[in-house]
Coordinates of C-alpha atoms in Angstrom, one line a residue:
M1 CA -0.1 0.0 0.0
V2 CA 1.3 3.5 -0.8
F3 CA 0.8 6.8 1.1
E4 CA 2.0 10.3 0.3
T5 CA 3.4 11.2 3.7
E6 CA 4.5 8.9 6.7
L7 CA 1.8 10.5 8.8
D8 CA -0.8 9.3 6.3
L9 CA 0.1 5.7 7.1
P10 CA -2.8 4.0 9.1
L11 CA -1.8 3.4 12.8
F12 CA -1.2 -0.3 12.2
Y13 CA 1.4 0.6 9.4
R14 CA 3.5 3.3 11.1
G15 CA 7.0 2.7 11.7
K16 CA 7.0 -0.3 9.1
V17 CA 8.0 1.4 6.0
R18 CA 9.9 -0.7 3.3
D19 CA 10.7 1.7 0.5
V20 CA 10.7 5.4 -0.1
Y21 CA 10.4 6.7 -3.5
D22 CA 11.2 10.4 -4.5
L23 CA 8.9 11.2 -7.5
E24 CA 9.0 14.9 -8.5
D25 CA 9.7 16.1 -5.1
S26 CA 7.0 14.3 -3.5
F27 CA 7.6 11.0 -1.3
L28 CA 5.8 7.8 -1.4
F29 CA 6.0 5.3 1.6
V30 CA 5.4 1.8 0.8
A31 CA 4.2 -0.3 3.9
T32 CA 5.7 -3.7 4.8
D33 CA 2.8 -5.2 6.7
R34 CA 2.0 -7.6 4.0
L35 CA 0.0 -9.9 6.2
S36 CA -2.8 -7.4 6.6
A37 CA -2.7 -6.4 3.1
F38 CA -2.8 -10.0 1.9
D39 CA -5.7 -10.9 4.1
V40 CA -7.7 -8.1 2.7
V41 CA -6.9 -8.6 -1.1
F42 CA -6.4 -12.3 -1.3
N43 CA -8.9 -13.8 1.2
D44 CA -10.6 -17.2 0.2
A45 CA -13.9 -15.4 -0.5
D46 CA -12.4 -13.1 -3.2
A47 CA -10.0 -15.5 -4.8
K48 CA -10.9 -14.7 -8.4
K49 CA -11.6 -11.5 -10.1
V50 CA -14.2 -12.7 -12.3
N51 CA -15.7 -16.2 -11.3
Q52 CA -17.9 -17.4 -14.1
A53 CA -18.2 -21.0 -13.0
K54 CA -21.4 -23.0 -13.6
G55 CA -23.7 -23.5 -10.8
I56 CA -22.4 -20.9 -8.2
D57 CA -23.4 -17.3 -7.3
N58 CA -21.0 -15.6 -9.7
V59 CA -21.7 -12.1 -8.2
A60 CA -20.8 -13.2 -4.6
L61 CA -17.8 -15.1 -5.6
S62 CA -16.2 -12.6 -7.9
A63 CA -13.7 -10.2 -6.5
V64 CA -15.1 -7.0 -8.2
N65 CA -16.7 -4.0 -6.6
F66 CA -19.4 -3.6 -9.1
Y67 CA -21.9 -5.0 -6.3
G68 CA -22.1 -4.6 -2.7
P69 CA -21.9 -7.2 0.2
N70 CA -24.7 -9.6 0.2
V71 CA -25.9 -8.8 -3.4
T72 CA -26.5 -12.1 -5.4
N73 CA -27.0 -13.2 -8.9
A74 CA -30.7 -13.4 -8.6
D75 CA -30.8 -9.8 -7.0
V76 CA -29.0 -8.4 -10.1
E77 CA -31.1 -10.1 -12.5
N78 CA -34.5 -9.3 -10.8
F79 CA -33.3 -5.7 -10.3
Y80 CA -32.6 -5.1 -13.9
K81 CA -35.3 -7.1 -15.4
A82 CA -37.8 -4.9 -13.5
K83 CA -36.4 -1.8 -15.3
V84 CA -38.3 -0.8 -18.6
S85 CA -36.8 1.3 -21.2
P86 CA -39.0 4.2 -22.6
N87 CA -38.5 2.7 -26.1
P88 CA -38.3 -1.1 -26.0
E89 CA -36.8 -1.1 -29.5
Q90 CA -34.1 1.0 -28.2
P91 CA -33.2 -0.6 -24.8
L92 CA -31.0 1.3 -22.4
S93 CA -27.9 0.0 -20.9
F94 CA -29.1 -0.5 -17.4
G95 CA -26.3 -1.1 -14.9
L96 CA -23.6 0.1 -17.0
N97 CA -22.4 3.0 -14.9
S98 CA -23.5 2.1 -11.4
Q99 CA -22.7 -0.1 -8.3
L100 CA -25.6 -2.1 -7.1
V101 CA -25.8 -2.3 -3.2
K102 CA -28.1 -3.2 -0.5
E103 CA -29.2 -0.6 2.1
N104 CA -31.3 -2.0 5.1
G105 CA -32.0 -4.9 2.6
V106 CA -33.2 -2.9 -0.3
L107 CA -31.3 -2.8 -3.6
K108 CA -30.2 0.7 -4.6
E109 CA -27.8 1.9 -7.5
R110 CA -24.9 4.2 -6.6
V111 CA -24.2 6.0 -10.0
Y112 CA -20.9 7.0 -11.3
K113 CA -21.3 10.7 -12.1
S114 CA -20.4 14.1 -10.9
G115 CA -21.6 14.3 -7.3
G116 CA -22.1 10.6 -7.2
L117 CA -19.9 7.6 -6.9
Y118 CA -16.2 8.3 -8.0
G119 CA -17.4 12.0 -8.4
S120 CA -14.1 13.7 -7.9
A121 CA -12.4 11.6 -10.5
I122 CA -15.2 12.1 -12.9
D123 CA -15.0 16.0 -12.4
E124 CA -11.3 15.6 -13.4
I125 CA -12.4 13.8 -16.6
I126 CA -15.1 16.6 -17.3
K127 CA -12.5 19.2 -16.9
W128 CA -10.3 17.8 -19.7
L129 CA -13.2 17.0 -21.9
E130 CA -14.4 20.7 -21.7
L131 CA -10.8 21.6 -23.0
A132 CA -11.0 19.1 -25.6
K133 CA -14.4 20.4 -26.7
G134 CA -12.8 23.9 -27.2
V135 CA -10.2 22.5 -29.8
A136 CA -12.7 20.0 -31.4
E137 CA -11.8 19.3 -35.2
N138 CA -15.3 19.7 -36.3
E139 CA -18.9 20.4 -35.1
A140 CA -19.8 16.7 -35.1
Q141 CA -16.9 16.0 -32.7
A142 CA -17.8 18.9 -30.5
K143 CA -21.4 17.8 -30.3
A144 CA -20.1 14.2 -29.1
F145 CA -18.0 16.0 -26.5
Y146 CA -20.8 18.0 -25.1
L147 CA -23.1 14.8 -24.8
L148 CA -20.4 12.9 -23.1
I149 CA -19.9 15.7 -20.7
D150 CA -23.4 15.9 -19.9
Y151 CA -23.5 12.1 -19.4
Y152 CA -20.8 12.5 -16.9
K153 CA -22.6 15.1 -15.0
T154 CA -26.0 13.3 -14.9
G155 CA -25.2 9.7 -15.2
D156 CA -28.3 9.5 -17.5
L157 CA -28.4 6.5 -19.7
Q158 CA -30.4 8.0 -22.4
T159 CA -27.8 10.8 -22.8
W160 CA -25.2 7.8 -23.1
D161 CA -27.0 6.5 -26.0
D162 CA -27.5 9.8 -27.6
Y163 CA -23.7 10.2 -27.1
N164 CA -23.0 7.0 -28.8
V165 CA -25.1 7.7 -31.9
A166 CA -23.3 11.3 -32.0
W167 CA -19.8 9.6 -31.5
T168 CA -20.3 6.8 -34.1
A169 CA -21.2 9.6 -36.8
V170 CA -17.8 11.4 -36.3
T171 CA -15.8 9.7 -39.0
S172 CA -13.6 12.8 -40.1
G173 CA -10.7 14.3 -38.4
N174 CA -7.2 13.4 -37.6
I175 CA -7.9 12.4 -33.9
D176 CA -10.5 10.1 -32.2
Y177 CA -11.0 8.8 -28.7
I178 CA -12.7 6.2 -26.6
N179 CA -13.7 7.2 -23.1
S180 CA -16.0 6.1 -20.3
F181 CA -17.4 3.0 -18.6
I182 CA -17.7 0.7 -21.5
E183 CA -16.8 -3.0 -21.7
V184 CA -18.5 -5.5 -19.4
Y185 CA -15.8 -8.4 -19.3
N186 CA -15.1 -7.6 -15.7
D187 CA -18.7 -8.0 -14.5
P188 CA -19.6 -11.7 -14.1
L189 CA -23.1 -10.9 -15.4
G190 CA -22.2 -8.5 -18.1
Y191 CA -24.0 -5.4 -16.8
T192 CA -21.3 -2.9 -15.5
G193 CA -18.8 -1.3 -17.6
S194 CA -15.1 -0.7 -16.6
Y195 CA -13.4 2.7 -17.1
E196 CA -11.2 3.0 -20.1
T197 CA -9.8 5.7 -22.3
I198 CA -7.7 5.7 -25.6
V199 CA -6.6 8.8 -27.5
Q200 CA -5.7 7.8 -31.1
I201 CA -4.3 9.4 -34.1
N202 CA -5.2 8.3 -37.5
D203 CA -2.8 6.2 -39.6
F204 CA -3.9 7.7 -43.0
D205 CA -1.8 5.3 -45.2
M206 CA -3.0 2.2 -43.4
S207 CA -6.4 3.3 -43.2
E208 CA -6.8 4.1 -46.8
K209 CA -5.3 0.7 -47.6
M210 CA -7.8 -1.2 -45.2
K211 CA -10.9 0.7 -45.9
V212 CA -11.9 -1.8 -48.4
V213 CA -12.8 -4.0 -45.5
S214 CA -15.5 -1.7 -44.3
E215 CA -16.6 -0.9 -47.8
S216 CA -17.1 -4.6 -48.5
A217 CA -19.1 -5.3 -45.3
Q218 CA -22.4 -6.1 -47.0
W219 CA -20.5 -8.4 -49.3
F220 CA -19.1 -10.3 -46.2
E221 CA -22.7 -10.5 -44.6
D222 CA -24.4 -11.6 -47.7
N223 CA -21.8 -14.4 -48.3
S224 CA -21.6 -15.6 -44.7
T225 CA -23.0 -18.9 -43.5
L226 CA -25.6 -17.3 -41.3
M227 CA -29.2 -18.3 -41.7
E228 CA -31.0 -15.8 -44.1
E229 CA -33.3 -14.4 -41.3
H230 CA -30.1 -13.6 -39.1
K231 CA -28.3 -11.8 -41.9
K232 CA -28.4 -7.8 -41.8
K233 CA -30.1 -6.7 -45.1
N234 CA -28.5 -3.2 -45.0
V235 CA -25.3 -3.0 -43.1
V236 CA -24.9 0.8 -42.3
G237 CA -22.3 3.0 -41.0
V238 CA -19.4 0.5 -40.6
T239 CA -16.3 2.5 -40.5
Y240 CA -12.8 1.2 -40.0
K241 CA -9.4 2.9 -39.4
V242 CA -6.1 1.9 -38.4
V243 CA -4.8 4.2 -35.7
N244 CA -1.6 5.1 -33.5
V245 CA -2.3 5.2 -29.8
A246 CA -1.2 8.5 -28.2
G247 CA -2.3 7.6 -24.6
E248 CA -4.4 5.0 -22.7
A249 CA -5.7 4.5 -19.3
G250 CA -8.0 2.5 -17.3
D251 CA -9.0 -0.9 -18.5
A252 CA -7.1 -0.2 -21.6
S253 CA -3.7 0.0 -20.0
P254 CA -1.0 -1.3 -19.3
S255 CA -2.3 -4.4 -20.9
T256 CA -3.9 -3.1 -24.0
P257 CA -6.5 -4.2 -26.7
I258 CA -5.2 -4.3 -30.3
G259 CA -8.7 -3.6 -31.7
V260 CA -11.8 -2.0 -30.8
N261 CA -15.4 -2.0 -32.2
L262 CA -18.1 0.4 -30.7
P263 CA -20.6 1.1 -29.6
N264 CA -21.9 -2.1 -27.9
A265 CA -25.6 -1.5 -28.2
N266 CA -27.0 -3.8 -30.7
W267 CA -29.8 -1.5 -31.7
I268 CA -27.3 1.3 -32.4
R269 CA -25.1 -0.9 -34.5
A270 CA -28.3 -2.0 -36.6
A271 CA -29.7 1.4 -37.0
V272 CA -26.8 3.7 -37.0
G273 CA -23.6 1.6 -37.4
S274 CA -20.4 1.3 -35.6
K275 CA -16.7 2.3 -35.6
S276 CA -13.8 -0.2 -35.5
V277 CA -10.1 0.6 -35.1
S278 CA -6.9 -1.5 -35.1
L279 CA -4.4 -0.1 -32.9
G280 CA -1.4 -0.3 -35.3
N281 CA 1.4 0.8 -33.1
I282 CA 0.2 -1.5 -30.4
I283 CA -0.1 -4.4 -32.8
E284 CA 3.5 -3.7 -34.1
A285 CA 4.9 -3.5 -30.5
Y286 CA 3.3 -6.9 -29.6
N287 CA 4.7 -8.4 -32.8
N288 CA 8.2 -7.4 -32.1
A289 CA 8.2 -7.9 -28.5
G290 CA 9.1 -11.6 -28.2
S291 CA 11.3 -14.1 -29.9
T292 CA 10.9 -17.2 -32.1
G293 CA 11.8 -19.7 -29.3
R294 CA 8.3 -20.4 -28.1
L295 CA 7.1 -20.6 -31.7
K296 CA 9.6 -23.3 -32.6
E297 CA 8.8 -25.2 -29.4
F298 CA 5.0 -25.7 -30.4
V299 CA 4.6 -25.7 -34.2
H300 CA 4.4 -29.1 -35.6
D301 CA 7.1 -28.9 -38.4
Q302 CA 9.3 -26.6 -40.3
E303 CA 6.5 -25.8 -42.7
E304 CA 4.2 -24.4 -40.1
F305 CA 7.1 -22.4 -38.7
E306 CA 7.9 -20.9 -42.1
L307 CA 4.3 -19.9 -42.7
E308 CA 4.0 -18.3 -39.4
E309 CA 7.4 -16.4 -40.0
A310 CA 6.3 -15.3 -43.5
Y311 CA 2.6 -14.6 -43.0
G312 CA 1.8 -14.6 -39.3
K313 CA 1.9 -10.7 -38.9
I314 CA -0.4 -10.0 -41.8
A315 CA -2.7 -12.8 -40.7
D316 CA -2.9 -11.3 -37.2
K317 CA -3.7 -7.9 -38.8
L318 CA -6.5 -9.2 -40.9
H319 CA -8.0 -11.3 -38.2
T320 CA -8.1 -8.2 -35.9
A321 CA -9.7 -6.2 -38.9
L322 CA -12.2 -8.8 -39.8
H323 CA -13.1 -9.6 -36.2
E324 CA -13.8 -5.9 -35.3
V325 CA -15.3 -4.7 -38.5
V326 CA -17.1 -7.4 -40.0
G327 CA -17.4 -10.0 -37.1
H328 CA -19.1 -7.6 -34.4
A329 CA -21.0 -5.8 -37.1
S330 CA -22.6 -8.9 -38.4
G331 CA -25.8 -10.6 -37.8
Q332 CA -29.0 -9.3 -36.2
L333 CA -31.3 -10.4 -33.3
N334 CA -34.7 -11.9 -34.0
P335 CA -37.7 -9.6 -33.2
G336 CA -38.6 -9.4 -29.5
V337 CA -35.3 -11.1 -28.4
G338 CA -33.7 -9.3 -25.5
E339 CA -30.1 -8.0 -25.2
T340 CA -27.5 -10.7 -25.0
K341 CA -26.5 -9.8 -21.4
E342 CA -30.2 -10.7 -20.5
T343 CA -30.6 -13.8 -22.5
L344 CA -27.2 -15.5 -22.6
K345 CA -26.2 -14.0 -19.2
N346 CA -22.7 -15.0 -18.0
Y347 CA -21.9 -16.6 -21.4
A348 CA -22.8 -13.4 -23.5
S349 CA -19.3 -12.1 -23.6
T350 CA -17.6 -15.1 -24.8
L351 CA -20.2 -16.1 -27.3
E352 CA -19.8 -12.7 -28.9
E353 CA -16.1 -12.8 -29.0
G354 CA -16.2 -16.3 -30.4
R355 CA -18.8 -15.2 -32.9
A356 CA -16.6 -12.4 -34.2
D357 CA -13.5 -14.7 -34.3
L358 CA -15.6 -17.1 -36.5
V359 CA -16.5 -14.6 -38.9
A360 CA -12.8 -13.5 -39.1
L361 CA -11.7 -17.3 -39.4
Y362 CA -14.1 -18.0 -42.1
Y363 CA -13.1 -15.3 -44.4
L364 CA -9.2 -15.5 -43.6
Y365 CA -9.2 -18.5 -45.9
D366 CA -11.0 -16.8 -48.8
A367 CA -9.7 -15.5 -52.3
K368 CA -11.8 -12.4 -51.7
L369 CA -9.0 -11.0 -49.6
Q370 CA -6.6 -11.2 -52.6
E371 CA -9.3 -9.8 -54.8
L372 CA -9.6 -6.8 -52.5
G373 CA -5.7 -6.5 -52.6
L374 CA -5.1 -7.2 -49.0
V375 CA -2.8 -10.2 -49.4
D376 CA -0.6 -11.6 -52.1
D377 CA -1.4 -15.2 -51.4
W378 CA -4.7 -15.8 -49.6
Q379 CA -4.1 -19.5 -49.1
K380 CA -0.8 -19.0 -47.3
V381 CA -2.3 -16.2 -45.1
G382 CA -5.2 -18.4 -44.3
K383 CA -3.2 -21.4 -43.4
A384 CA -0.9 -19.3 -41.2
A385 CA -3.9 -17.8 -39.5
Y386 CA -5.5 -21.3 -39.0
D387 CA -2.3 -22.9 -37.7
G388 CA -1.8 -20.1 -35.2
Y389 CA -5.4 -20.0 -33.9
I390 CA -5.6 -23.9 -33.3
R391 CA -2.0 -23.8 -31.8
N392 CA -3.0 -21.0 -29.4
G393 CA -6.5 -22.3 -28.6
L394 CA -5.7 -25.8 -27.6
M395 CA -2.0 -25.5 -26.3
T396 CA -0.1 -22.2 -26.1
Q397 CA -2.7 -20.1 -24.2
L398 CA -2.7 -22.6 -21.4
I399 CA 0.7 -21.1 -20.3
R400 CA -1.4 -18.4 -18.7
L401 CA -3.1 -20.9 -16.4
N402 CA -2.0 -22.7 -13.3
L403 CA -2.3 -26.3 -13.4
G404 CA -5.9 -27.6 -12.4
D405 CA -7.4 -24.2 -13.0
D406 CA -10.4 -24.1 -15.4
V407 CA -10.5 -21.5 -18.2
E408 CA -12.3 -18.3 -16.8
E409 CA -11.4 -15.3 -19.2
A410 CA -14.0 -14.8 -21.9
H411 CA -11.6 -14.5 -24.9
M412 CA -9.5 -17.5 -23.7
R413 CA -12.7 -19.5 -23.3
N414 CA -14.0 -18.6 -26.8
R415 CA -10.5 -19.5 -28.4
Q416 CA -10.7 -22.9 -26.7
W417 CA -14.4 -23.7 -27.4
V418 CA -14.0 -22.7 -31.2
S419 CA -10.7 -24.8 -31.4
A420 CA -12.1 -27.8 -29.3
W421 CA -15.3 -27.9 -31.4
V422 CA -13.7 -28.0 -34.9
L423 CA -11.2 -30.6 -33.5
E424 CA -14.0 -32.9 -32.3
K425 CA -16.3 -32.4 -35.4
G426 CA -13.4 -32.9 -37.8
A427 CA -12.1 -36.0 -36.1
K428 CA -13.9 -38.5 -38.5
D429 CA -12.0 -36.8 -41.6
N430 CA -8.9 -36.2 -39.7
V431 CA -9.1 -32.5 -40.3
I432 CA -6.9 -31.7 -37.2
E433 CA -4.6 -34.4 -36.1
K434 CA -3.2 -34.6 -32.7
V435 CA 0.4 -35.8 -33.2
T436 CA 2.7 -37.1 -30.3
R437 CA 6.4 -37.2 -31.2
D438 CA 9.4 -37.6 -28.8
G439 CA 7.0 -37.3 -26.0
K440 CA 5.5 -33.9 -27.1
T441 CA 2.1 -33.1 -28.3
Y442 CA 1.4 -31.2 -31.5
F443 CA -1.7 -30.3 -33.7
N444 CA -1.4 -30.5 -37.4
I445 CA -4.0 -29.4 -39.8
N446 CA -4.4 -31.8 -42.6
D447 CA -7.4 -30.3 -44.5
Y448 CA -7.7 -26.4 -44.5
E449 CA -10.7 -26.4 -46.7
K450 CA -12.7 -28.6 -44.4
L451 CA -11.6 -26.6 -41.5
H452 CA -12.8 -23.5 -43.2
D453 CA -16.3 -25.2 -43.6
L454 CA -16.3 -26.2 -39.9
F455 CA -15.7 -22.6 -38.9
G456 CA -18.7 -21.7 -41.1
E457 CA -20.8 -24.4 -39.5
L458 CA -20.0 -23.0 -36.1
L459 CA -20.5 -19.4 -37.1
R460 CA -24.0 -20.3 -38.3
E461 CA -24.9 -21.9 -34.9
T462 CA -23.3 -19.1 -32.7
Q463 CA -25.3 -16.5 -34.6
R464 CA -28.4 -18.7 -34.1
I465 CA -27.8 -18.8 -30.5
K466 CA -27.4 -15.2 -30.3
S467 CA -30.3 -14.3 -32.4
E468 CA -32.6 -16.6 -30.5
G469 CA -31.2 -15.9 -27.1
D470 CA -30.7 -19.8 -26.7
Y471 CA -29.1 -20.0 -23.1
A472 CA -29.3 -23.7 -22.9
A473 CA -27.3 -24.0 -26.2
V474 CA -24.7 -21.4 -25.3
E475 CA -24.2 -23.0 -21.9
T476 CA -23.7 -26.3 -23.5
L477 CA -21.3 -25.2 -26.1
V478 CA -19.2 -23.1 -23.5
E479 CA -19.2 -25.6 -20.8
M480 CA -18.6 -28.7 -23.1
Y481 CA -15.7 -27.2 -25.0
G482 CA -14.4 -24.0 -23.5
V483 CA -14.0 -24.4 -19.6
K484 CA -12.3 -27.8 -18.6
V485 CA -8.8 -28.4 -19.6
D486 CA -7.0 -31.6 -20.5
Q487 CA -4.7 -31.7 -17.3
T488 CA -2.1 -34.1 -18.9
L489 CA -1.6 -31.8 -22.0
H490 CA -1.6 -28.7 -19.6
A491 CA 1.1 -30.2 -17.4
E492 CA 3.2 -31.0 -20.5
V493 CA 2.6 -27.4 -22.0
L494 CA 3.8 -25.9 -18.8
E495 CA 6.9 -28.1 -18.6
R496 CA 7.8 -27.3 -22.1
N497 CA 7.4 -23.4 -21.4
K498 CA 9.7 -23.4 -18.5
Q499 CA 12.7 -22.7 -20.8
F500 CA 11.4 -19.4 -21.8
T501 CA 11.5 -16.4 -19.7
S502 CA 8.9 -14.1 -21.2
A503 CA 5.7 -13.7 -19.4
P504 CA 2.5 -15.2 -20.6
Y505 CA 0.9 -11.7 -20.6
S506 CA 2.1 -8.6 -22.1
G507 CA 1.9 -5.0 -20.9
F508 CA 3.5 -1.8 -21.6
V509 CA 5.6 0.9 -19.8
N510 CA 4.0 3.9 -21.5
P511 CA 6.0 6.7 -22.9
V512 CA 5.4 10.1 -21.2
L513 CA 4.6 13.0 -23.6
V514 CA 6.2 16.2 -22.4
P515 CA 5.2 19.4 -24.2
E516 CA 7.9 21.9 -25.0
M517 CA 6.4 25.6 -24.7
D518 CA 7.3 28.9 -26.3
E519 CA 7.4 32.1 -24.2
S520 CA 3.7 32.6 -24.9
G521 CA 2.8 29.2 -23.6
E522 CA 2.1 27.7 -26.9
I523 CA 3.2 24.1 -27.4
M524 CA 5.9 24.0 -29.9
A525 CA 6.9 20.3 -29.8
I526 CA 6.3 16.9 -27.7
K527 CA 9.2 15.3 -26.4
V528 CA 8.7 11.6 -25.9
T529 CA 10.5 10.3 -22.7
Q530 CA 10.6 6.7 -21.3
P531 CA 10.3 5.8 -17.7
E532 CA 12.9 3.5 -16.2
T533 CA 10.8 0.8 -14.7
F534 CA 7.1 -0.2 -14.7
A535 CA 6.8 -0.2 -11.0
G536 CA 8.1 3.3 -11.0
Q537 CA 5.6 4.5 -13.5
M538 CA 2.8 2.8 -11.6
L539 CA 3.7 4.7 -8.4
W540 CA 4.1 7.8 -10.3
Y541 CA 0.6 7.5 -11.7
S542 CA -0.6 6.8 -8.2
N543 CA 0.9 9.9 -7.0
K544 CA 0.1 12.3 -9.7
Y545 CA -3.5 11.1 -11.0
N546 CA -5.0 9.9 -7.7
F547 CA -8.5 11.7 -7.8
L548 CA -10.3 9.5 -5.4
P549 CA -9.3 10.6 -1.9
E550 CA -12.7 9.4 -0.6
I551 CA -11.9 5.8 -1.7
N552 CA -8.5 5.6 0.1

């Protein structure tokens, strides 16, 4: 635990200081009493951040602070089921920006807004958004800033939808951003959003090259394997850009996404459209951060290694583009079917991510990519993409788990259930072969054409599940293929991975952008400086940007 002065240390910590950090003339004292901190943070009741195991109370057993003590799954579901949107065709995102608590046995929302929960930090956000509004690139961007500010001031969810409609319409300009309580992966029931912000600068050359993806969105929809009633007849407002990130915070940092598609509301996607971005400099950094050692250990043969080396990076870029632009924008709900967080509940996030992955996988092995000028050899790119996905989904992502653990995280679950499903369904034709050589396991794709067809078959079924709100089917799919791990294979993977020093998860020590001013106070240039250590940067952030004194 970190405190600004020694006197700020709680009584049970005073006199037990481990380290003192001098950060910009302020001193941070780090307390040594690990036992008390450990008991609070790592008690048995809160052993997992997001516990999505079947047959338990996911809210009570998840270590997130979206819900107060004694709030249960049933409380959350019944509370939000009772809420009715003014326009049922445009359902509001109930629960997105609030903490649900019990006061004297009565459920009550504590709304994130100015004057509400986290109000002092939100006031700081509003301050900077007001300044941004004053230098907006165009009127549409200024309107979006105005609505976002109003949302932060009121916490009103109708204003949130109005903002998302306005933000989606802002497609011109050099700079764009993502800001607010948005993604719901950290909520076991998928209601409450985590705060994130990304400031991004358009990569004009790459965006121009890749805009054919969004321009072809209707072709991709029409030629997909979806049932006709689940296809969008008029894909509207899909925009796609490659961007360079200038700054990230909240749930987007220090471990950052590589692509984003927003807004999340299905009705806005259908009626207005969506914006997709690939974070170009982030993807480039991830691709160049590691060595080929782990790849060589887990590829089946030299051909697979050479395909990955030659085509892996472009395959990853196209997977991200197709996942975000075409995948999340595709398909539609049946009339009268509620939002997926209501119908598919704790499986909604992994189903949606798997569905978007399947759209990407289906088209990654398609001559259309070469016709659009995106690749020089669509078959080799597709093979590299399929090899990498199966290798990761069935083996290499297991290095992130402790032996004996189930798969919990939504994206990891979806990669496993997609891979395990096609492995099983293609077994009779030996589409994917499990190979044992010298005591080591490998997975070799024998028939890429049939694997392509299997991805299309599973895509059709996942869209049916989403469109119809079929909870029983998604529960069976995820629990049967996406949760349990082959313990013998897992132990082998962990043993083979011991030789590598790189961590299973990647994050960033972010550059610090320092403005250089002239005598009149105008910014003349931006100096990019690099912190010495990750720990030092985190402590500096805590000292400089702690706007929640009431939470300490």
